[in-house]
Amino acid sequence: MIPVLLIAIPLAGGLAGFFFKNSQSARGWSLFVSLLALVVSLWGLSVGAKSPLLNADVEWLPGLGSRFAVGLDGMGQILCLLTAVSFPVIFIATWRNEYRKGWNFYALMLLSQAGLMGVFLAMDALLFYFFWELALIPVYFLCSQWGGEKRIQATFKFFIYTFVGSLLMLIAIIWLYSHTPDHSFSIKSFYELRNHIGGGEQLWLFWLFFIAFAIKMPIWPLHTWQPDAYEQSPTATTMVLSGIMVKMGLFGVIRWLAPVLPVGTWAWGDTASALCIIGMIYASLVAIQQDDLKRLVAYSSIAHIGLMCLAIFATTASGMQGVMIQMFNHGINIIGLWIVIDLIERQMGTRKMSELGGLAQKAPALAILLVIVALANVALPLTNAFVGEFLLFSGVFSSKATQYNVVFTVVAGISIILSAVYTLNMIQRVFFGNTNALTEKAKDIKLNEKVVLAAIVVLIVVIGVYPKPMLSLTKDTVDMIITKMNYKL
Amino acid sequence: MNAIIISALWGIIMMFSGIVTSKGSALRNAAVLGLLLLLTGNYLDLIGYHFFPVDVHKMLFFDSFGLLANTIIFGATLIYVLLSGREIENIAARMPVAECFALIFFVLCGVSLVTTFNTLLMLFIGIEIISIPLYILTGSDKRNLKSNEAALKYFLMGSFSTGLMLLGIALLYGASATGTFSIDDLGVGKANLSALYISGLLLLLVAMGFKVSAAPFHFWTPDVYDGAPTVFTSFMATIVKAGIFIGFIRLFDETFSDSQARWQLFVAIITAVTLFIGNITAVFQQSVKRMLAYSSIAQAGFMLLALLSINGLAKEGILLYAAAYSLATIGIFAVLIKMKDYTFEGFNGLAKHHPVLAATCTIFLLSLAGIPLTAGFFAKYYMLAAVIETGHFLWLVIFAVLCAAVSVYYYFRVIQAMYFKDGDAQALELRPGFKGLLVVVAALILLLGVFPQVVLDRLHGLVYTW
C-alpha cells in the first residue's frame, strides 16, 4: 500500500502537472505533491518494519514471470525518505527560479521522482529495470530543455552512457532469469540463484551489472559524463542527479549485485575497490584544480561515492551500515551545497571562485549555513557525515574480504584530507577575503532559502549527534546482505 | 484461407472501382471497408469459421501463428491507410488512386500466402505476389527520376534474388529423398545433410535476406526507400517487411530446425553485419527519410535474432516486434509525409508549433529505440531473451545492445531537433482526425509497453498450442 502510494503520488501528480498552463500554480502543485509523498514516506517509517502495509504484490506479466512487487525494507526506507525529503527541499530552494514553460519542468521533476521511488522499491528485477530507465527519461528532457549552453551534448553523453550500462544490465537480468528454476524475476528467486550458477558465470555476469551501476555512481573511469552533466543541468535537476540519482548505482550494487552474485563480487572485489580508490584520489586532485563551483562539487561527489562503493566491497557489517547512513547524508549535504551555489550564481551571475570573495561580510547567514554544510562535506565530528565515514573507514579497515584493507584505508584517508583541502579552500575564496566590485552588491539570503538550508543543517547535526534510529532502521537489511555476500561456493 | 481470397477479390474490386468513381475519399473508404472485412474474415478463420472450404492439398497450413501475424499485418495496414491514405492521391497527377489501393490489396494477398505457406512453391508465389506490385508502387511517381530509378533498381535486384531463391528451392527439391516441396517433409530424416541441401538452404537464406534487407544484401534498401514516394516507403518498410519476416521465421522453423547447428553461425554473422551496417550508417544520414531506411535495416537486424534462436520466445517475440515496429514506423512516416523539409533541420522547433505531432513522434522514436514503457522495449526484450535462452551467442546479444545504444543517437537527434532546437518546422495542413489517430497509435504503443500481457496472453496460448 505505502510503496504503491510512494510511486503513484508523484506519478499522478506529474502527469497532472502537464495540464497546468501556468508556472506559478504548477510550482505550488508540485510542492504540494512532493510534500504529500513526504508524508506518506514518514507514515511508512512509523508503521514498523513488520507491517503488511509496506509490501504490495500484484500480477503484472504472468507470462514472463514478472510481478508488480514493491516493498520497503530498511534500505528502501532510507532512500525513499531521502527522495521524499529532497524534492520539497529542491522545490522550495529553487522557488524563485523562473523556467520557460515551467509546468512541463515541474511535471517532469515529479515523474523523475516517481521513477526514483520505483527503483528503490522494486522487488522484481524486470520492474527494477523498468524504473531504472524511467527515472532517466524525464531527467534527459529536463537537462536538455532547461540546462546551460552546452546542455544538449552534455545530456546526450550522459544518456548514452547510462543507456549502454542499463542495456548490459538487461542482458544480465535476462540471463539470470532464464536460469531461475521457477522462471521468475522476483528478488527471492534471484537470491536463490547462487546455488544454481557456477563461479565462472558469476565472473562475467558481475561486470554486466557493475558497469551499469558504476556508470551511474560514477566510478572512475566511467565518470566522464558527470561533471559536464552536473554543470550543464538546471540546478534543480543537478540536485536530483547528484543527491539521489547517484544512489541508484550504490543501491543497485547492494540489492541486485552483491547478494545475487556473491562469488563474482568477492572475486572482483579488489579490482572494483582499486577503481574506487583511484577515482577518489583522481577526483580529489581534479577538484582542487577547479575554479568553477559546480565542477568542484561534482568531482568531490565522485570521491565521496567512491568511498561508499569501496565499503560495499569490504563486506563488513559496519562498512555496510556506513554506506546506508552515508547515502542519506551525502544526499542532503550535496543538495545543501548546490543550494548555496545556485544562490551565488543567481546573485552574482558567476560560479567562478576567482571572481568571488568576501561574501561573508555581505551575507552572514548564508556564510554560517554554508560553513556547516561544508564541514559536513569534510566529515567533521558532530556532523552526520562523520558518523557515516567513520563507519565506512572502520568497515574497510576491518575487512576480511580483501588482503589490501590497510592500503585501501590509507589511500582513502588521503582523499579525505584532500577533500578538506578543496572544501576549505572554496570557503576561503568565496566567503572570506576582500570583497570586490561584484560581491560588493551581494545581499543575504531570503526566507525560503534560509528555511531549507536551516532544515538541512538541523538534519546534519541531529544525525551527527544521534544516528541510532537510522542505524537500527537499516540493521536488518545490512545483516541480510552481509550474510548473503559471505556465501562461498 | 479467408484472408487470401478476400484480399485478392477486394484487390480486383478496387481496381475496377476506378471506373465508377475517381473520387479519393470514396476509394479510401472502400479500402478501409476492405481491410475491415479482411480483419473480420481473418479473425473468423482464427476461431474456426472458414468461408471458403477449399482443399489446398497441404500447400497452405492455417495455424494460429500465421493467422495472428495476418491480424497484425492487416491491423497495421488499416492504421496506415487511415493515417496516410490521403497522401496516395498526392503522389502524381495521373496516377490512378484506385489502382494503388488495388496493388496494396494484392500485396496483402501475397503476405497472407507467405505467412501461411506450407510448401516452398507457395512461398515463392507469395514472395512474387508481394514483389511485383511493390515495383509498380515504387515507381508510381512517374515523372520523378528518383522514383523511376528506385523502381528499376528494385526490380533488377529483386528479380536476381528471386532467381537465387528458385535455384535454392530446386536444390532442396533435388536433395529431398522423395522429391517434395512440402516443408513438413523437407527437413525430416536428414541426419547426414548433403551438400545439395546445405547450398539450397543457403541460397534461400540469401534470397530471403535480400527481401528483408539484411546486410550484406541490403544495398537496394536506402535507394529504394528514399526514391519511392514516402507514403509507399512507409508501407514497404513496415507491413511488407514484417510479413516477409514472418515467412522467414516460418520457413526456418518448420523446414530447417533440425539442421539448426549448421546454419546458425551464418545467420549470426548476417545478424551482426546487419546490425552494424544499419546502425552505423544511420548515424551519418542528414535526411530523416534516409535515416529511417537505415533504421529499418537495423531493426531487421534485431528481428534476425528471432531467426537465429527459433524457439517459443522467438515466435512470440517476432509477432510483438512486427506489431511494435510497424506501428511506430508507420506513425513516424505519417508525420514525415506532413513535413515540408525531410532533413533533421526540418524538424527543428516542431514541438513549439505542433506539440501533438512532436509528442507522438517522440513516443514512436522512443519505441523504436526500445525504451521501457513503450512496445519497442518488450519487442527487443523478447529478441534478446530468445537468444539468451538458446545458451549460445552471448557475444551477439552484447553486440546487439551496443548497436541499440548507437540507435539512440540517431533517433534522439529527431527528438532533440523537435524539442531543444529553435527553428520553425513547417508542416502541411493537419486535420484533427489525423492528430487524433496519431494519439491513438501512440497510446497503443504505450499500452503494449506497459501491459503487453493483453496481447501476450493470447500469443502465448496460441503459439504454444501450435
Short mmCIF file of C-alpha atoms in Angstrom, two decimals, chain B residues 86 133 159 194 244 251 360 435:
data_model
loop_
_atom_site.label_atom_id
_atom_site.label_comp_id
_atom_site.label_asym_id
_atom_site.label_seq_id
_atom_site.Cartn_x
_atom_site.Cartn_y
_atom_site.Cartn_z
CA ARG B 86 -4.94 10.59 -48.27
CA PRO B 133 3.05 -4.69 -57.03
CA SER B 159 14.49 -10.45 -59.93
CA SER B 194 24.08 -33.40 -48.27
CA ILE B 244 8.18 -11.44 -45.12
CA LEU B 251 10.49 -21.36 -43.21
CA THR B 360 3.51 11.42 -30.53
CA LYS B 435 -3.85 14.10 -34.90
#
